[in-house]
Amino acid sequence: MEKILEVKNLRKTFYKNRSPFPAVEDVSFHLMKGECLGLVGESGCGKSTAARLIAGLLEADRGSVGLEGEEILGQKGKKKRDVYTKLQMVFQTPQDSFDPRRTLGDGIMESMRNRGMKKDRARERMYRLLEQVELDRSFGDRYPYEVSGGECQRAAIARALAVDPLLVICDEATSALDVTVQAQIVELLKRLQRERKLSLLFICHDLALVQHMCQRVLVMYQGKIIEQGTADEVIQRPREAYTRTLVDSVL
Amino acid sequence: MTQPLLEIANMEVCYFGKPVVRDLSLRIEPGEILGIVGESGSGKSTVIRAAMGLLKNGGAVTKGEIFYKGQRITHAGDRELGKLRGPEMGMVFQNPGASLCPVRTIEKQLYETVLEHEKTSRREIRERALEIFQNMGFSRGEEILKSYPFQLSGGMNQRAGIMMAMILKPTLLLADEPTSALDVTVQAQVVKEMMKMRETYGTAIVMVTHNIGLVEHMADKVAVMRQGSLVEYGTREEITGSPRQEYTKKLQKAVLRLNRGQR
Amino acid sequence: MKKYVFARLIQMIPILLGITLLSFILTNLSAADAVDIMESNQGIAMSAEEKNELRQELGLDRPVIQQYAAWLGNLLKGDMGESFVSGQPVLASFLSRLPATLSLTVASLLLTVGISIPLGILAAVRQNRFPDYLIRFFSFIGNSLPNFFAALLLIYFFSLKLKIFPVMGSAGGWKSIVLPAVTLALAMASKYVRQVRAAVLEELDQEYVQGARARGIREKRILFFSVLKASMLTIMNLLALSAGSLLGGTAIVESIFMWDGVGKMAVDAITMRDYPVIQAYVIWMAVIYVVINLAADLICHYLDPRIRLGQEGAQ
Amino acid sequence: MREKKTIVRKQKAPGKGIKLKLILWGSLALLILLTAAFAPYITPHDPYEQDLGRALWAPCREYLLGTDRYGRDMLSRVIMGARTSVFSAVLLVLITTVTGSVAGTVCGYHGGKLDTFLMRVSDVFLAFPGMVFAIAAASVLKGGLFGAVAALALISWPKYARIVRSQVMAIKNAPYMEAARLAGSGTVKIIFRHMLPNIAGPVVTTAVLDMGTMMMEIAGLSFLGLGAAPPAAEWGSMMSNGRSMLQTSPWVILAPGCAIFLTVMIFNLLGDTVRDLLDPRQRKKEELPL
């Protein structure tokens, strides 16, 4: 197996009223091809910031991010855009992740059109993607506020798949959904991962879900990765006191 | 048969003429914990808001009755309900920081609350508040009292909220998703503290939540709601052990459980 | 608190520099030469040489930035130049008229606050019921009425027809201030009453109101102790901001009612193209406006713990 | 975690009442604009023709709104005045909206030193009471009506810049913006395709609501003799000229005064309706609170 993502010494400090707040401190990890890696932690631990640093939505202060062995931090302009389309994200609030004035189909086709694909072909492909996420073709013409949270999240997954990404980052992709809907989305993600050999970085605060989805888990606390290992190792035999509290808090 | 604490009979609640709760009947006995579970849009929060007479704009109970200790409170005015709210029925909100006035300290609001209902000295109120914090197993009560809500974390605010609801020793505590805005570690503590409240004061609790795990953990009776209707209602053992309705089974199956392995 | 006041005062320096620079550029932008204006206004014919001498004397041949520095230096010493028309020092004649304007401003401000805050609260509490509709209707009318038209209407009805108040001037004692103050207050109150209503409604919509009800606290107590305190911040700031339209309105209203304040002085100066006077007017009004806003800011800072403790909204 | 407030603006079908209002006020506003556009063709008399023989006639059948002191027909002058007043207000609003939006978008999206500089500049402009500055600027610019428009534009753009900037900052980091960046869309595309359509609402609302205010301010400047020069028909200057005849011939004041009042009112009503239609907060209250 090859490493698809390698993150080294990633660091980001925010400033609030001039006092520094280290959001991500010296984070290093890697992700294998076809693997689902879980990243757990409570709110404010820096897991979403880490995701945005890797996806190029925020500028890192220091560190390196290698995608298939190629350094992607510090790229500029068109090159940056090309590199980063290989890396897609699924967001926590599905309805907010689609432009409220454009249809879901437009959102899914945007990346294809940006790569110069003809309109008809993009549309065809958009329909195929909708099928893969078990949505009707008609969803392509609907607006985000016209569909339910679960349907919208399916469309967001279709959008992420549109570019055949090397890596998909799910940032709390299921936590805003109702439990029954959540279960369906999780099944969908698992199926897609199996069928398309997808590599996933699965950011989540729900330990049970991470155990269900992921092979390996990273535990993040106050901007640092404090523990990592296979899901069962970390959950059943936590080494760190914080991880233990986290596990014990689950009802 | 004893008189139930709160009885809701065939209630229908409408917002802007559209029913969001239909034909709902529930009974809460003294000292019991009832968990109302449901997904978003199931109308679960509306049930307790209706009981408190705190439906938001455009909402009204359109059918059925609500009784508190045998007294009909279905369409009671603010004056009548004002006497019940606080000393009889307390409420804990989902977003604890937002349910307290942002520009006054917790202490000031605490005095305001108690003095509205009884004649007593500030010193005594203060002592009572600290005692409740103590009973929750929470030692930083002084600190909370002196603060403004925005200075406190979500967990601290929720403790302030629970203390504020318990200070008048209500017989019934209505809790609207009290833990869902909190981090898991804090969540577990708040649940423990609420259970302690029942042990110490014998308060009955109605707990509205989307988290079926939480209900299994603390409720005596469980009501499952879906799209405004009651799907299933029974003791915890009945609902979690052998659910009869498909929806309840689906709901339960959807909840992932942590495999803790052998320790 | 002291630290905050100090910081705010420091922050005012660039604003004041900006105000003076902008006013200076504005009045010096004028294509008409100051010397020519002086000549035509004072009616003395000057030879070209005399004019050049005068220009040198006034420093008009130097680069703009030097002129500004010199001018600013004089300004700090309290010298705002002399009127092209009367030759009198501008500052003295300005200060002698300022009390008239300030008394008018304060009167209309009091009137505005007295009308808008109670009505705004009433409209919010009785939202979408008769008092609300009535208040909104009148505020709408007031909002669409230009102040010069309102002034003329008031004069027509109350001075010419009913003969209750004097038509113009400030000779009639307290009666003479009523109409100009009402005119100014009318426009300002109509706008402000809507803002107060919106601010209170916004606050009433917050969950803590439900929270207080759930603890059995009386509606009146919730309104006066929690809601009003929390919305005070917005109400104060908006009041300070609307003081701007009030100060601007004085020019028109003073000149209609022949009220001998700085606004009328400025309007008279415009016809004579008496730039030093206009300059003084702009700077002074801006400074007064800035000071009002600063005061509002400091009061809010003092009253509102969210700002005082500097962690707004943090949970 | 569950309760993160959504930034999504729900575009629900507006209520019938609001649509009806929009049609009503919209068509009245259109009527005013058309009157202004075709003013020279619909005036019953020549608005500039003087005839001292019929000076200061009270309203009658021939001269519906009476005549002024030079015997000019007030109705025709009011109609002609619409042209000056309405068009200068439209021009003014367009100038300020465009410059303000450009400045605001650049500041909000780009940030950094340029943002700081432009915002400090706008702070200085905002430190002046609007009318005070406009009076001084108009008196210096001396361009008549054009001077008045320029003066008001100079003082009004910072408001739009502020509104647009805060809107841009609010949605700059919305998930759908991030999604667009992940889809490989460039800055220009993101601004024109995703940003501007989503912030247009508040800008349009402010612009329509400002129409009335701007009209009043232009008329105010003209009233002070800083806008349109006398023979030209303009509401503010017409009223200023008629001041001395208030007691004897009030129609000279009332006709242009009511014209301003009604026009401003119609644009304000239209503005309120547009705001109700576009303001997400207003609509949020209609949603079912469960």
Coordinates of N, CA and C in Angstrom, one line a residue, chain A residues 52 57 81 85 88-89 91-92 95-102 110-111 114 145 159 172 205, chain D residues 1-2 4 6-8 11 175-176 178-186 189 193-194 197-198:
Chain A
R52 N -8.9 22.2 7.0 CA -8.9 23.3 6.1 C -7.4 23.7 5.6
L57 N -7.7 25.6 2.1 CA -8.6 26.7 2.4 C -8.1 27.8 3.4
R81 N -4.9 25.7 -7.9 CA -6.2 25.2 -8.1 C -6.3 23.8 -8.7
T85 N -7.9 20.5 -6.5 CA -9.2 19.9 -6.9 C -9.1 18.4 -6.7
Q88 N -11.1 16.8 -2.1 CA -12.4 17.4 -1.9 C -12.9 17.3 -0.5
M89 N -13.9 18.1 -0.2 CA -14.4 18.1 1.2 C -15.9 17.9 1.2
F91 N -18.9 18.9 3.9 CA -19.0 19.8 5.0 C -20.1 19.4 6.0
Q92 N -20.0 20.0 7.2 CA -21.0 19.6 8.3 C -22.4 20.0 7.9
Q95 N -26.7 22.1 3.7 CA -27.4 23.1 2.9 C -26.5 24.4 2.8
D96 N -25.6 24.6 3.7 CA -24.7 25.8 3.6 C -23.6 25.6 2.6
S97 N -23.4 24.3 2.2 CA -22.3 24.1 1.3 C -22.7 24.2 -0.1
F98 N -23.9 24.5 -0.4 CA -24.3 24.8 -1.8 C -24.8 26.2 -1.9
D99 N -24.3 26.9 -3.0 CA -24.8 28.3 -3.2 C -26.3 28.4 -3.2
P100 N -26.9 29.1 -2.3 CA -28.4 29.2 -2.3 C -29.0 29.7 -3.5
R101 N -28.3 30.3 -4.4 CA -28.9 30.8 -5.6 C -28.6 29.9 -6.8
R102 N -28.0 28.8 -6.6 CA -27.7 27.9 -7.8 C -28.3 26.5 -7.4
E110 N -19.8 22.3 -11.3 CA -18.8 23.4 -11.3 C -17.4 23.0 -11.6
S111 N -17.0 22.0 -10.9 CA -15.6 21.6 -11.0 C -15.3 21.0 -12.4
N114 N -15.1 23.8 -14.8 CA -13.8 24.5 -14.6 C -12.6 23.8 -15.3
Y145 N -32.3 24.7 -0.6 CA -33.3 24.8 0.4 C -34.6 24.0 0.1
R159 N -20.8 15.8 -5.5 CA -20.0 16.9 -5.9 C -18.5 16.6 -5.6
E172 N -17.1 16.5 9.9 CA -18.4 16.3 10.7 C -19.6 16.1 9.7
H205 N -16.8 13.8 16.0 CA -16.7 13.8 17.4 C -17.3 12.6 18.1
Chain D
M1 N -23.1 21.3 18.8 CA -22.7 20.9 17.5 C -23.9 20.8 16.5
R2 N -25.0 20.2 17.0 CA -26.1 20.1 16.1 C -26.7 21.5 15.8
K4 N -25.6 24.4 15.1 CA -24.9 25.5 14.4 C -25.9 26.2 13.5
T6 N -27.6 28.0 10.6 CA -27.4 27.9 9.2 C -27.2 29.3 8.6
I7 N -26.3 29.4 7.7 CA -26.2 30.7 7.0 C -27.0 30.8 5.8
V8 N -27.6 29.6 5.4 CA -28.4 29.5 4.2 C -29.6 30.5 4.4
Q11 N -35.1 30.8 0.5 CA -35.9 31.6 -0.5 C -37.3 31.1 -0.6
P175 N -19.4 27.7 3.9 CA -19.0 26.5 3.2 C -19.2 26.5 1.7
Y176 N -20.2 27.1 1.2 CA -20.4 27.1 -0.3 C -19.3 27.8 -1.0
E178 N -16.2 27.9 0.2 CA -15.0 26.9 0.3 C -15.2 25.9 -0.8
A179 N -16.5 25.4 -0.9 CA -16.7 24.4 -1.9 C -16.4 24.9 -3.3
A180 N -16.7 26.1 -3.6 CA -16.4 26.7 -4.9 C -14.9 26.7 -5.1
R181 N -14.2 27.1 -4.1 CA -12.7 27.1 -4.2 C -12.2 25.7 -4.4
L182 N -12.8 24.7 -3.7 CA -12.3 23.4 -3.9 C -12.6 22.9 -5.3
A183 N -13.7 23.4 -6.0 CA -14.0 23.0 -7.3 C -13.1 23.6 -8.3
G184 N -12.1 24.5 -7.8 CA -11.1 25.0 -8.7 C -11.6 26.3 -9.4
S185 N -12.6 27.0 -8.8 CA -13.0 28.3 -9.4 C -12.1 29.4 -9.0
G186 N -11.7 30.3 -9.9 CA -10.8 31.4 -9.6 C -11.5 32.5 -8.9
K189 N -14.3 34.4 -10.8 CA -15.5 33.6 -11.0 C -16.3 33.5 -9.7
R193 N -19.9 35.0 -9.6 CA -20.9 33.9 -9.7 C -21.5 33.6 -8.3
H194 N -20.7 33.6 -7.3 CA -21.2 33.2 -6.0 C -21.4 34.3 -5.0
P197 N -24.2 37.7 -6.4 CA -25.6 37.4 -6.4 C -26.1 37.3 -4.9
N198 N -25.3 36.8 -4.1 CA -25.7 36.5 -2.7 C -25.7 37.7 -1.8

